[in-house]
Every structure is written in C-alpha cells, then in structure tokens.
Amino acid sequence: MRRDPFTIALFVPAMLALAFGSASAADQALLTQARALFQPLPKVMDSPENPVTPAKIALGRLLFFEPRVSVDGTVSCARCHLVSLYATDALPKAIGALGRPNPRNAPTVLNAALQFVEHWRGDRKSVEDQAMQALIGPPSFGNPDYGSAMAKLKAIPGYPARFAAAFPNEKDPITPENWANAIGAYERTLVTPSPFDAYLAGHAAAFSSAQEAGLREFVQTGCPACHNGVGVGGGMFQKFGLVEDYWKATGSPEPDKGRFDVTHNPTDLYFFKVPSLRNVARTPPYFHDGSVATLPEAVRVMARVQLGKTLTEAQTGRIVTFLESLTGTLPPGFAEPPELPAAGFHPAAGK
Amino acid sequence: MRRDPFTIALFVPAMLALAFGSASAADQALLTQARALFQPLPKVMDSPENPVTPAKIALGRLLFFEPRVSVDGTVSCARCHLVSLYATDALPKAIGALGRPNPRNAPTVLNAALQFVEHWRGDRKSVEDQAMQALIGPPSFGNPDYGSAMAKLKAIPGYPARFAAAFPNEKDPITPENWANAIGAYERTLVTPSPFDAYLAGHAAAFSSAQEAGLREFVQTGCPACHNGVGVGGGMFQKFGLVEDYWKATGSPEPDKGRFDVTHNPTDLYFFKVPSLRNVARTPPYFHDGSVATLPEAVRVMARVQLGKTLTEAQTGRIVTFLESLTGTLPPGFAEPPELPAAGFHPAAGK
C-alpha cells in the first residue's frame, strides 16, 4: 500500500503515539525487552564447586580483611577493594605488596561471582581461582609460594579452629584451596540489588521515567550486545576497539594486547572480558587501564570505538542516568570489617 | 616493741589475713589505690582548641578513610589504623605512601587524644597536629606540599559542601588546618570503655578476682610509676632502658635515640613517650620499633629494663590478665567505614 505525503504526515505521529505516546504500552514493551536482555540478581551467587555455608562465609569475611597473610603484611583483599569505595580503590591500576603496580585496574568484588570468568583477560576461572592465585601474585599478596602464605595463617591464633569449623573432617584444613573457598563463599554473598532489579521484577515504581528513557537509549544505542545478562556484562569476551583503536580514544599510554597475551591466539588480540556495569557509577576510573576518569566520557568512548556512534550530550546523559540505576545497596555487613583474631603478629616482618 | 620468733610466726599470718584474707577490705584498699593512680575514660576527649561538633565528626570520619588525598592514592588514616585490628596494622613499623617504611611502630588511634603529646618522640602536639603533618610526611601520605593535598580534596565531588558545613563562615574551608580539625574531632570520639573503667567507676562485678590480682601485681611491680592516669600511660616521657640498654633485651637491630633526635638535649637520650596501655592486648607488636611480638614478652622486658625485676611466669601472667582488662569496646560505628563521596578520581594518578 502506497501513501501520499499527506497521509504519511498523519501516519507518522500516530505511529509515534503508539510507540511512545501511550506510556503504558511503550513502557510494557520496554520492560519486556529488558527482561529478554537482563536478569535480576540472585540472593546468593552459589556454586556447585564451592557450596556456600555459614562457616565458610564467616571465615571468608575475616580472611577478606586479613593483611598479615601478605608478604609485607600490608595487603588484604580489602586493600584494593575498599568498603568505602564500592570495593574498588579509585586508582587506575592497583598497587599491591611491596608497592608493586598491577598491570590493570582492580574491578569491584561486588557481584563479581556473576561473571563467566574473572580478571580483565579472563585468566582466572572463578572468584575462588582469583583469591588463590592472588596469594602468590607478585603485585597482589606477593608471597613467594603457598607454603609461606599458609604458615602465616597458621601462626595467627584463632585461624586453625575457624578453618576446622568451615572445612570439617579435614586433617590440615589451612590450605590455599580452603583459603580460596572461604573467600569465594564470602564473595558469593556480595550482591547489590539495585533499582534496575526492582524494575525487572515488575515494580514499575522503582524506575523513574528518566531511568526508563535511559534504559531505552542504552538498548537503542546497542550497548546490550555485550552488556547483557544478570551482570549487565561479565558474560563474554569482546574486542576493545571494534571500530577504531581504543587507545586513540582513551589516551592509554600503550596498547594492552588483552587476552592475546594469555592465549597467543591472533583472534584474541585486544580482547578483554566485557565488564559488568553493576555499580559502574561508583567505581571510577574506567576500562582495563583506568584511563578514563568519568562515566560520561567512558560512555562516549564506548559508543565511538565499539559501535561507531558519536553520542549527543543528551544521549550520553540518558545512558548515564540508566547506569546510575545499577548502583545497588551494599550487602548487609559488607561495610563493617570484622575484628580479626587477636595477638597475631606478622611472622616474616622483621623483629 | 621487739617480738620473738614465735610471736612473729603468729603475727605474719594475721597481717596477711588483714591484707588479703579479708577480701572486701583488701579489695576496697586496692580500688582506693587504683582510683588514686588511674581515671576512667571520658565520653569524648574534647579540646578547647578544637571543639568537637557533629559536622566536624561526620567530615572527619569520611576523611579518616579517604585514600585519594595521598600522593599515590593508597594511603588513608585507615591504611595503618585498620578497623579490624584495633586501629593498628600489626606491623613492626608502618609502611606508607610509595611503599616507604616508617621509622617507628604505628600506635592505635583509639584513645590517642588522651595522650599529652603524640608520636613516640612527642614531636606531634596533638591528634590534630599529627593529622596535619601526616599529609606531607614522606612515609605517611607523602604529598610534596599542603597545596597539592588540598587540590586533591577539592577535586572530589562532595567535599566542598561537607567542609563548608563543618567550618561555616569560612571562605575557603578546605585547608590543612580544617583537615586536621575534622580528623581530630573524629578521633576525639574514639574512646573504648573497658572492664577496668567499670571497675574504677565502682562496679565491682566488672572485675574478676584474677583481674584484681593482676591489678595488684601491676601496682606492686611498680608499673604505674609511668603507666598511670586516664590512659594508663601516655602522660609523660621516660627513658627506655632505665636499668639496662633496652636493645639488648628486645633484640632491636640498632638503638633509636628517641626524643634526643628531636631536642638534641643529652638528657633526652633514649627517651620516648610512655605509651597508653589501653587495648594493649590487641595491638601487637610492641615498643617503638615493634621489636617484641607478644604481650608476655613485652611485660618481661619492661620489668627487666625499667625496673630491674625478673618476673616469674605467674607474675607475668597476672599482669597480662590485668592488661587484658584494658581491652575496651570499639566506639559505635568505628568498624563501619562510611561510603566516600562518589565519582571521585585521584587526579594525580594516570590521566
């Protein structure tokens, strides 16, 4: 059916009214689309490999804050995952034991267990794998080997009994695997439900019309191609710089080859894990190298180098408004570091 | 009046009964003596120079946990005064910005404002003076000057309004002095009332007979000559090693000349501030150089080098039991680091 210009002039506004004018129908369509793309947070990010138990959580919460296990006694998980900063450190690249710089930005541990792999290059299989390897990572805890790390834990009064409670029926429960499983179990409880989760669950009042407009912009711009699922990201690898070289847009000093340096597969050149966007408004600076300081600039860079789009200021602002709806409530007790077992003394640190 | 041996044999037990056998009289005498030597904690350690206000406390609590003001973005007050470790770091000597080692052990900030001066050598007049000088201390926050430190604070959204609220009617309230006064005001709230305070207040049930025996041993050994007052120490300078060289007893690698290096007065050689013993059981390692790992060993060393006494194991144990009664309740909210102003970015780090 052909239409003359006059008919079209009448028809287009009618279509727009159908799409946007009728708030409830358009809003329902948006929610339906959102539910196809994203899922709300679970209560706990449980794992069949490391079932979460209260004793493991309690021990893992202590260990998360325990610096005496590091080579110089200054590094705990909380050293770079500060409870005051949504479990980040506000640095472009974290600084670990003995002042050693990390090669990449420290992401938040909140909701981290949702991700399909950990670390920017995906070279940690799980939060447990991350916690275990961190013990001997030179710019992390910096221990020369697992044995010396475990010796430090064993020397602190209070830990043997707590490991025994968390891992019953084990002869010598203070092992790197159990360190990892305890911290992993704790981290699996660190979910931060947000207004977006309430929206996905059908609580329309949880979302303002500005947030709906932001979600619409986010979807229409094409962001959910990578940033989807329960983490709004964290589910795949993607090349950073699909359309143009990322380091020209970010001003990064030199390109990081990303996953290529792990697999040596040419198709992995400049590939990184797509980060989860949960709490992204509270976790600057951005990208694997912390090269961008603000969220609006990060949104502009992503649209440009991933999608070949130059966003207007209004579009950028709407997307930022949506991203702010991903800021969640901190897990109960997360911002209350526990008292550590007393009278411990870092055995390696001089006398 | 002379007495023959038989009379003495009858008389001594009678004296002992008078001194110890009659629990209530002896206990009352001990309490009276304790009240002459020590005072219970105030509710707030207020200061006429820096009156504590709610707005100052609220700002100071944020600043206490704020790492973005340091030269490398890794050092806040809480970096070395961990809320999980009674505001210490369990290290012999603290490690600050850029991995720089401090010359001496980091004492707890809990009850610190009670002390007549701060730092081991008394070269900080108050908690405010300490907080201010730490900003530019190379092994503390490591800033090259106050201006650059203030620039970092000003760049973090949320601080200008909070400084204005805490220091009204000031044109440019983000100053090193106000940083110091806010943190000082917060620290002046950090009191940890203990069973010993309840005992001093007359609540006899707060103290066990073992704790009373420990207090008696502490007094009879002579410890309150220096460890007295509201802080059970923290009120004077004293030579470390009155009877013999301290470094031979502690195994310290080389002698620290203490206050002599501040005043260049020969009478100050090896003089240090007598530390408060509040929470001492939770704040190892011990002494200005963190050279001793455990509390019993610290007690033995002190008795030997300060008082020329070799304590038995039982005597040491009793004194340790008393010292454990100085472990207090953490201040409400102390172990709950606040969320810091969002979207800040450490301006000196990266781009």
XYZ file of C-alpha atoms in Angstrom:
702
model
C 0.000 0.000 0.000
C 1.404 3.352 -1.089
C 0.686 6.525 0.831
C 0.874 10.110 -0.328
C 2.888 12.643 1.721
C -0.183 13.935 3.410
C -1.209 10.521 4.631
C 2.305 9.904 5.861
C 2.209 13.212 7.683
C -0.766 11.895 9.599
C 0.519 8.350 9.934
C 3.945 9.049 11.431
C 2.634 10.869 14.508
C 0.153 8.074 15.008
C 2.969 5.535 14.934
C 4.970 7.642 17.380
C 1.950 7.856 19.631
C 1.645 4.100 19.508
C 5.327 3.641 20.266
C 5.883 6.362 22.839
C 2.764 8.412 23.388
C 0.895 5.689 25.125
C 3.158 5.423 28.151
C 1.892 2.169 29.483
C 2.097 0.194 26.209
C 5.571 1.563 25.393
C 6.744 1.037 28.945
C 5.456 -2.520 28.893
C 7.290 -3.143 25.626
C 10.476 -1.746 27.144
C 10.120 -3.959 30.200
C 9.505 -6.999 28.019
C 12.603 -6.187 26.006
C 14.621 -5.571 29.172
C 13.543 -8.916 30.592
C 14.757 -10.627 27.443
C 18.153 -8.959 27.762
C 18.784 -8.856 31.511
C 18.024 -10.795 34.653
C 17.668 -9.629 38.249
C 20.282 -10.584 40.834
C 20.034 -13.836 42.730
C 20.139 -13.676 46.524
C 23.439 -15.562 46.618
C 25.743 -16.399 43.704
C 26.108 -20.007 44.767
C 28.393 -22.522 43.116
C 28.214 -26.314 42.946
C 32.032 -26.396 43.152
C 32.052 -24.348 46.352
C 28.693 -24.514 48.091
C 28.197 -21.526 50.347
C 27.931 -22.354 54.058
C 27.679 -20.028 57.068
C 31.033 -21.216 58.475
C 32.794 -20.623 55.154
C 31.228 -17.171 54.840
C 32.254 -16.237 58.377
C 35.832 -17.361 57.796
C 35.987 -15.797 54.349
C 34.798 -12.488 55.745
C 37.702 -12.496 58.205
C 40.216 -13.513 55.551
C 38.960 -10.810 53.183
C 40.243 -8.206 55.677
C 43.413 -10.050 56.789
C 46.658 -8.286 55.827
C 49.037 -10.414 57.874
C 48.988 -13.154 55.210
C 50.727 -10.949 52.625
C 54.459 -10.845 52.050
C 54.870 -7.412 53.631
C 51.855 -7.500 55.923
C 50.082 -4.646 54.139
C 47.823 -6.380 51.629
C 44.418 -7.866 52.286
C 41.624 -8.221 49.723
C 40.228 -5.015 51.253
C 43.443 -3.136 50.483
C 42.333 -2.759 46.847
C 38.640 -3.472 47.377
C 37.852 -0.738 49.896
C 34.488 -0.995 51.591
C 34.212 2.806 51.378
C 34.545 2.843 47.593
C 32.186 0.083 46.441
C 35.058 -2.391 46.714
C 37.401 -0.561 44.402
C 40.445 1.605 45.124
C 39.828 4.607 42.840
C 43.228 4.028 41.234
C 43.796 3.489 37.513
C 45.867 0.435 38.398
C 46.019 -1.146 41.823
C 49.178 -1.100 43.911
C 49.947 -4.253 45.860
C 52.577 -5.790 48.108
C 55.942 -4.035 48.305
C 54.436 -1.127 46.379
C 54.273 -3.159 43.174
C 51.945 -1.799 40.484
C 49.338 -4.076 38.958
C 49.081 -4.220 35.183
C 45.349 -3.411 35.181
C 42.523 -1.745 37.048
C 41.084 -3.524 40.091
C 37.380 -4.184 39.479
C 34.894 -4.346 42.322
C 34.321 -7.678 44.028
C 30.635 -6.824 44.426
C 28.630 -9.178 42.177
C 31.937 -10.380 40.710
C 30.969 -14.025 41.096
C 28.289 -13.481 38.440
C 30.929 -13.191 35.759
C 31.762 -16.116 33.489
C 35.458 -15.647 34.229
C 37.441 -13.211 36.393
C 40.110 -10.618 35.647
C 40.188 -8.439 32.565
C 41.789 -11.121 30.432
C 39.733 -13.980 31.847
C 42.763 -15.778 33.163
C 41.049 -16.550 36.468
C 38.296 -19.136 36.256
C 36.275 -18.033 39.273
C 36.390 -15.856 42.354
C 37.969 -18.815 44.125
C 40.690 -19.121 41.470
C 41.289 -15.391 41.734
C 41.616 -15.499 45.526
C 44.009 -18.417 45.390
C 46.319 -17.043 42.721
C 46.357 -13.615 44.391
C 48.227 -15.152 47.330
C 51.306 -15.646 45.198
C 50.741 -12.868 42.659
C 53.764 -10.549 42.937
C 51.685 -7.347 42.735
C 48.906 -8.871 44.883
C 49.817 -10.529 48.185
C 53.317 -11.167 46.892
C 54.107 -14.403 48.696
C 56.935 -16.433 47.170
C 54.889 -19.642 47.477
C 51.703 -21.033 49.004
C 53.584 -22.699 51.836
C 54.836 -19.445 53.298
C 51.398 -17.886 52.977
C 49.797 -20.781 54.844
C 52.495 -20.642 57.520
C 51.490 -17.055 58.244
C 47.831 -18.007 58.616
C 48.683 -20.923 60.885
C 50.731 -18.643 63.129
C 47.751 -16.395 63.861
C 45.785 -17.603 66.870
C 42.171 -18.171 66.044
C 42.530 -19.351 62.467
C 43.133 -23.075 62.938
C 39.830 -23.503 64.792
C 37.945 -21.353 62.287
C 39.298 -23.279 59.294
C 38.407 -26.524 61.052
C 34.844 -25.289 61.557
C 34.495 -24.227 57.926
C 36.096 -27.364 56.496
C 35.217 -30.179 58.880
C 36.757 -33.620 58.636
C 39.939 -32.301 57.066
C 43.173 -33.159 58.777
C 45.020 -29.975 57.850
C 42.339 -27.521 56.733
C 44.588 -24.459 56.349
C 45.283 -24.890 52.644
C 45.364 -22.486 49.701
C 42.248 -24.201 48.314
C 40.334 -23.603 51.521
C 41.559 -20.012 51.728
C 40.125 -19.644 48.226
C 36.892 -21.445 49.018
C 36.265 -19.407 52.169
C 36.876 -16.087 50.457
C 34.947 -17.289 47.426
C 31.986 -18.270 49.589
C 32.023 -14.838 51.209
C 32.257 -13.087 47.854
C 29.349 -15.152 46.561
C 27.165 -13.342 49.090
C 28.189 -9.896 47.857
C 25.189 -8.996 45.723
C 23.941 -5.422 45.444
C 20.272 -5.292 44.416
C 19.515 -2.055 42.592
C 16.536 -0.090 41.334
C 17.022 -1.869 37.995
C 16.489 -5.226 39.688
C 13.273 -3.974 41.236
C 12.222 -2.725 37.800
C 12.970 -6.096 36.208
C 10.975 -7.768 38.956
C 7.951 -5.747 37.903
C 8.000 -2.916 40.425
C 7.328 -0.159 37.924
C 7.516 2.499 40.630
C 11.174 1.656 41.209
C 12.085 3.292 37.917
C 11.537 6.950 37.036
C 10.607 7.985 33.530
C 14.142 9.380 33.178
C 15.540 5.968 34.033
C 13.201 4.333 31.514
C 14.369 6.813 28.895
C 17.941 5.932 29.841
C 17.297 2.225 29.504
C 15.686 2.835 26.113
C 18.735 4.821 24.974
C 21.062 2.129 26.295
C 19.175 -0.527 24.340
C 18.739 1.501 21.145
C 22.396 2.508 21.093
C 23.278 -1.180 21.038
C 25.072 -1.469 24.371
C 23.318 -4.745 25.366
C 25.036 -6.553 22.522
C 27.806 -7.056 25.065
C 26.441 -5.659 28.311
C 23.610 -8.077 28.949
C 22.533 -10.825 31.298
C 22.410 -10.755 35.067
C 25.606 -8.722 35.338
C 24.748 -6.279 32.558
C 28.087 -7.505 31.253
C 30.565 -10.023 32.571
C 29.359 -12.762 30.258
C 31.718 -12.718 27.267
C 34.978 -11.558 25.803
C 34.940 -8.743 23.257
C 37.496 -6.788 21.326
C 38.066 -3.341 22.820
C 38.081 -1.152 19.742
C 35.828 -2.909 17.242
C 35.538 0.224 15.096
C 38.738 2.061 15.876
C 41.821 1.619 18.035
C 40.761 2.066 21.637
C 43.997 3.680 22.816
C 43.472 6.623 20.478
C 40.114 7.348 22.139
C 41.206 6.720 25.712
C 44.659 8.207 25.545
C 46.098 4.996 27.015
C 49.871 5.226 27.003
C 50.375 1.954 25.121
C 48.031 -0.738 23.858
C 47.431 -3.732 26.106
C 47.020 -6.810 23.892
C 44.493 -8.242 26.321
C 43.585 -11.877 26.059
C 46.104 -12.407 23.244
C 48.870 -12.399 25.845
C 47.096 -15.267 27.594
C 46.149 -17.469 24.622
C 48.618 -16.262 21.944
C 45.724 -16.681 19.556
C 45.701 -13.836 16.994
C 41.904 -13.681 17.110
C 42.192 -12.655 20.781
C 44.192 -9.504 20.049
C 42.787 -6.628 22.166
C 40.043 -8.854 23.553
C 39.016 -8.288 27.172
C 36.248 -9.556 29.379
C 33.228 -7.299 28.974
C 32.923 -5.831 32.485
C 29.704 -5.943 34.451
C 28.155 -2.490 34.664
C 26.628 -3.034 38.081
C 27.684 -0.140 40.375
C 29.610 1.384 37.483
C 28.709 4.902 38.600
C 30.537 4.293 41.880
C 33.644 2.621 40.502
C 35.754 5.096 38.512
C 38.212 5.229 36.849
C 37.186 3.128 33.858
C 38.444 0.452 31.497
C 41.144 -2.159 31.982
C 43.776 0.540 32.362
C 41.729 3.083 34.319
C 42.452 5.524 31.532
C 39.125 7.375 31.660
C 38.104 9.283 34.768
C 34.392 9.912 34.377
C 31.357 7.884 33.439
C 30.069 10.225 30.688
C 33.465 10.085 28.969
C 33.539 6.296 29.301
C 30.091 6.085 27.667
C 31.184 8.339 24.787
C 34.350 6.307 24.222
C 32.454 3.015 24.205
C 29.858 4.252 21.712
C 32.596 5.535 19.461
C 35.110 2.686 19.438
C 32.675 -0.235 19.811
C 29.664 0.964 17.853
C 30.959 3.769 15.638
C 28.476 6.196 17.144
C 29.020 9.757 18.235
C 26.559 10.336 21.043
C 24.991 13.706 21.714
C 25.288 15.143 25.175
C 21.622 14.323 25.771
C 22.089 10.710 24.684
C 25.135 10.340 26.887
C 23.262 11.838 29.809
C 20.348 9.444 29.373
C 22.643 6.420 29.294
C 24.444 7.662 32.413
C 21.070 8.026 34.116
C 20.316 4.397 33.343
C 23.763 3.289 34.511
C 23.200 5.055 37.817
C 20.152 2.842 38.319
C 22.586 -0.074 38.531
C 24.031 1.282 41.776
C 22.856 -1.197 44.359
C 22.501 -1.487 48.093
C 25.682 -2.701 49.760
C 25.417 -6.232 51.174
C 24.407 -6.246 54.853
C 27.548 -6.057 56.960
C 29.869 -5.529 53.993
C 30.946 -2.128 55.253
C 31.609 -3.449 58.751
C 35.024 -5.105 58.754
C 35.162 -7.751 61.465
C 37.635 -7.787 64.300
C 40.475 -10.090 63.307
C 41.869 -12.802 65.559
C 43.892 -11.015 68.223
C 47.518 -11.160 69.199
C 48.632 -12.215 65.791
C 51.942 -10.969 64.580
C 53.212 -10.937 61.045
C 55.923 -13.580 61.369
C 58.010 -12.525 58.377
C 58.185 -8.839 59.187
C 61.486 -8.252 60.941
C 61.845 -8.031 64.651
C 58.486 -3.338 120.755
C 60.501 -6.486 119.981
C 58.889 -9.803 119.197
C 60.279 -13.289 119.485
C 60.159 -15.677 116.532
C 57.110 -17.466 117.820
C 55.154 -14.253 118.151
C 56.211 -13.293 114.631
C 55.074 -16.680 113.343
C 51.623 -15.860 114.657
C 51.726 -12.238 113.693
C 52.637 -12.548 109.988
C 49.634 -14.697 109.057
C 47.446 -12.274 110.929
C 48.887 -9.412 108.873
C 48.400 -11.383 105.673
C 44.825 -12.090 106.677
C 44.341 -8.414 107.241
C 45.913 -7.580 103.877
C 44.464 -10.361 101.702
C 42.363 -12.727 103.766
C 39.559 -10.293 104.276
C 38.550 -9.933 100.651
C 36.323 -6.917 100.947
C 38.737 -4.757 102.963
C 41.707 -5.634 100.745
C 39.631 -5.188 97.618
C 38.446 -1.819 98.831
C 42.040 -0.788 99.525
C 43.038 -1.854 96.033
C 40.208 0.124 94.494
C 41.126 3.180 96.526
C 44.730 2.853 95.376
C 43.634 2.319 91.774
C 41.467 5.430 91.896
C 44.459 7.426 93.060
C 46.532 6.171 90.139
C 44.072 5.942 87.260
C 40.940 7.618 85.970
C 38.095 6.225 83.889
C 37.644 7.349 80.288
C 35.650 10.459 79.459
C 32.820 10.076 76.946
C 34.577 12.361 74.460
C 38.168 13.619 74.586
C 37.135 17.174 73.818
C 39.562 20.046 73.285
C 39.144 23.810 73.746
C 41.367 24.341 70.693
C 39.173 22.122 68.526
C 35.689 21.780 70.000
C 34.002 18.634 68.773
C 30.877 19.234 66.660
C 28.670 16.740 64.815
C 29.561 18.236 61.414
C 33.298 18.033 62.130
C 32.952 14.445 63.340
C 30.982 13.455 60.239
C 33.553 15.014 57.907
C 36.476 13.671 59.904
C 35.046 10.159 59.734
C 34.987 10.393 55.922
C 38.485 11.842 55.748
C 39.817 9.150 58.060
C 39.027 6.590 55.343
C 39.934 8.734 52.308
C 42.927 7.405 50.332
C 42.573 9.705 47.322
C 44.279 12.548 49.180
C 47.611 10.711 49.366
C 50.411 11.078 46.863
C 49.869 7.631 45.355
C 46.196 7.222 46.202
C 46.796 4.288 48.540
C 47.094 5.880 51.976
C 44.283 6.915 54.282
C 44.465 7.083 58.079
C 42.786 3.665 57.984
C 45.620 2.226 55.902
C 47.774 1.905 59.039
C 44.959 2.147 61.596
C 42.843 -0.787 60.448
C 39.408 -1.032 61.970
C 39.834 -4.817 62.099
C 42.957 -4.598 64.246
C 42.040 -2.072 66.944
C 43.340 0.684 64.708
C 46.805 -0.726 64.270
C 48.412 -2.552 61.343
C 50.130 -5.470 63.098
C 53.431 -4.418 61.529
C 56.597 -3.606 63.483
C 56.842 -0.383 61.521
C 54.130 1.037 59.299
C 54.503 1.246 55.524
C 53.120 4.352 53.872
C 52.858 6.050 50.508
C 55.030 4.704 47.719
C 55.909 1.739 49.925
C 58.033 3.917 52.206
C 58.800 2.441 55.628
C 58.079 4.471 58.727
C 60.801 4.771 61.343
C 58.566 3.545 64.181
C 55.539 1.450 65.052
C 52.078 2.877 64.326
C 50.162 3.137 67.610
C 46.395 2.835 67.737
C 44.328 5.991 67.288
C 41.800 4.685 69.816
C 42.008 6.897 72.934
C 45.066 8.555 71.388
C 43.734 12.047 72.101
C 44.161 11.322 75.824
C 47.919 11.488 75.471
C 49.835 14.621 76.452
C 51.641 14.550 73.099
C 51.515 12.257 70.052
C 54.077 10.019 68.318
C 56.751 8.048 70.094
C 59.066 11.013 70.378
C 56.359 13.525 71.238
C 57.037 15.607 68.172
C 53.328 15.972 67.431
C 51.470 18.239 69.827
C 48.007 16.751 69.398
C 45.960 14.424 67.227
C 45.237 17.474 65.058
C 48.936 18.228 64.658
C 49.565 14.573 63.821
C 46.835 14.523 61.167
C 48.101 17.711 59.578
C 51.761 16.754 59.414
C 50.900 13.277 58.127
C 49.643 14.862 54.896
C 53.173 15.842 53.920
C 55.087 13.152 55.809
C 57.034 11.194 53.182
C 56.259 7.774 54.721
C 52.689 8.822 55.570
C 50.513 10.421 52.863
C 53.650 11.541 51.036
C 52.370 14.755 49.469
C 55.092 17.179 48.367
C 53.191 20.089 49.952
C 49.854 21.021 51.505
C 48.646 22.726 48.355
C 48.695 19.586 46.273
C 46.958 17.647 49.031
C 44.180 20.219 49.246
C 43.827 20.257 45.458
C 43.065 16.542 45.566
C 40.384 17.030 48.198
C 38.826 19.899 46.271
C 38.650 17.752 43.142
C 36.479 15.135 44.841
C 32.786 15.946 44.500
C 31.091 16.140 47.843
C 33.930 17.529 49.911
C 33.498 21.267 49.359
C 29.963 21.195 50.743
C 30.958 18.986 53.661
C 33.880 21.218 54.636
C 31.596 24.235 54.394
C 29.123 22.559 56.736
C 31.809 21.658 59.259
C 33.551 25.041 59.118
C 30.822 27.590 58.433
C 31.569 31.213 57.606
C 34.931 30.370 56.096
C 35.553 31.499 52.561
C 37.796 28.611 51.539
C 37.265 25.922 54.173
C 39.324 23.179 52.520
C 42.563 23.878 54.373
C 45.161 21.667 56.039
C 44.085 23.077 59.411
C 40.471 22.088 58.804
C 41.503 18.656 57.520
C 43.337 18.309 60.833
C 40.482 19.681 62.930
C 37.906 17.399 61.269
C 40.006 14.274 61.715
C 40.963 15.414 65.197
C 37.327 15.911 66.144
C 36.527 12.417 64.891
C 39.449 10.889 66.745
C 38.375 12.676 69.923
C 35.271 10.459 69.882
C 37.274 7.235 69.693
C 37.135 6.101 73.297
C 36.984 2.425 74.240
C 35.495 1.923 77.704
C 36.803 -1.271 79.270
C 36.120 -3.519 82.250
C 38.797 -1.529 84.093
C 36.762 1.647 83.626
C 33.700 -0.067 85.039
C 35.822 -1.252 87.959
C 37.132 2.262 88.618
C 33.562 3.535 88.490
C 32.703 1.229 91.360
C 31.129 -1.713 89.535
C 32.962 -4.390 91.495
C 31.310 -7.155 89.471
C 33.055 -5.896 86.325
C 36.356 -7.248 87.631
C 37.119 -10.876 88.414
C 39.360 -11.839 91.306
C 42.007 -12.767 88.727
C 41.820 -9.261 87.307
C 42.098 -7.797 90.794
C 45.144 -9.971 91.424
C 46.553 -8.726 88.117
C 45.975 -5.106 89.042
C 47.637 -5.722 92.393
C 50.655 -7.267 90.678
C 50.798 -4.385 88.193
C 50.807 -1.879 91.048
C 53.225 -3.769 93.297
C 55.679 -4.326 90.457
C 55.845 -0.568 90.008
C 54.363 -0.228 86.525
C 52.124 2.758 87.448
C 55.192 4.901 88.056
C 54.903 5.599 84.334
C 51.704 3.866 83.232
C 49.166 5.881 85.139
C 46.366 8.359 84.616
C 43.380 8.076 82.339
C 45.430 6.435 79.578
C 47.322 4.054 81.872
C 50.276 5.746 80.201
C 50.510 8.451 77.594
C 51.220 11.176 80.137
C 54.997 11.562 80.227
C 58.319 10.862 78.598
C 60.583 8.221 80.081
C 63.893 6.670 79.217
C 63.501 3.261 77.636
C 66.139 1.253 79.451
C 66.445 2.839 82.884
C 68.285 -0.179 84.279
C 69.910 -1.672 81.201
C 70.130 -0.985 77.486
C 66.744 -1.733 76.000
C 68.045 -3.021 72.671
C 69.853 -5.876 74.362
C 66.561 -7.063 75.865
C 64.412 -6.513 72.805
C 66.879 -7.564 70.147
C 66.278 -4.290 68.284
C 68.701 -4.063 65.379
C 70.072 -0.662 66.396
C 69.262 1.820 69.140
C 66.800 4.580 68.367
C 67.893 7.684 70.258
C 64.271 8.687 70.739
C 63.481 12.198 71.822
C 67.168 13.176 71.703
C 66.908 13.351 67.924
C 64.105 15.898 68.341
C 65.547 18.124 71.084
C 69.303 17.340 70.814
C 69.274 17.555 74.585
C 71.558 14.852 76.059
C 69.097 14.260 78.907
C 66.584 13.086 76.289
C 68.750 10.245 75.019
C 66.580 7.088 74.608
C 63.531 8.905 75.974
C 60.167 8.041 74.436
C 56.584 8.861 75.223
C 55.253 6.268 77.679
C 52.548 4.598 75.594
C 48.995 4.231 76.822
C 48.275 0.611 77.688
C 44.610 0.786 76.721
C 43.851 -2.072 74.289
C 47.456 -3.206 74.551
C 46.451 -6.872 74.325
C 45.007 -6.209 70.864
C 47.830 -4.112 69.446
C 50.958 -6.190 68.948
C 53.799 -5.945 68.110
C 55.205 -3.851 70.930
C 57.503 -0.904 71.594
C 58.512 1.965 69.348
C 60.194 -0.421 66.933
C 57.686 -3.271 67.111
C 60.571 -5.459 68.211
C 58.613 -7.705 70.573
C 55.804 -9.883 69.282
C 53.847 -10.923 72.345
C 52.434 -9.230 75.406
C 54.009 -11.552 77.997
C 57.436 -10.923 76.487
C 56.792 -7.173 76.447
C 55.871 -7.301 80.148
C 59.027 -9.263 80.995
C 61.225 -6.827 79.051
C 59.665 -3.775 80.702
C 60.090 -5.182 84.216
C 63.701 -6.011 83.463
C 64.946 -2.888 81.712
C 62.806 -0.315 83.507
C 62.563 -1.762 86.998
C 65.402 -4.265 87.253
C 62.991 -7.046 88.077
C 62.885 -10.569 86.747
C 59.256 -11.589 86.828
C 58.146 -15.164 87.411
C 55.839 -16.735 84.894
C 52.977 -16.389 87.391
C 53.672 -12.697 87.925
C 53.852 -12.075 84.192
C 50.609 -13.929 83.696
C 48.840 -11.887 86.345
C 49.971 -8.610 84.815
C 48.853 -9.800 81.379
C 45.451 -10.656 82.856
C 45.172 -7.102 84.159
C 46.301 -5.642 80.832
C 43.607 -7.643 79.056
C 41.045 -5.829 81.221
C 42.084 -2.651 79.375
C 40.654 -4.008 76.123
C 37.629 -1.833 75.505
C 34.506 -1.786 73.428
C 35.076 -0.279 69.994
C 33.406 3.109 69.504
C 29.922 2.799 67.940
C 30.309 2.872 64.174
C 34.116 2.800 64.249
C 34.227 -0.521 62.426
C 31.784 0.678 59.767
C 33.732 2.720 57.228
C 31.431 5.225 55.543
C 30.788 5.389 51.839
C 33.073 8.058 50.429
C 31.890 10.806 48.061
C 31.282 9.084 44.729
C 32.771 9.568 41.316
C 35.934 10.989 42.690
C 39.088 10.217 40.859
C 42.609 10.533 42.099
C 43.736 13.473 39.996
C 47.455 12.786 40.080
C 47.155 9.156 39.024
C 47.136 8.497 35.318
C 45.080 10.783 33.140
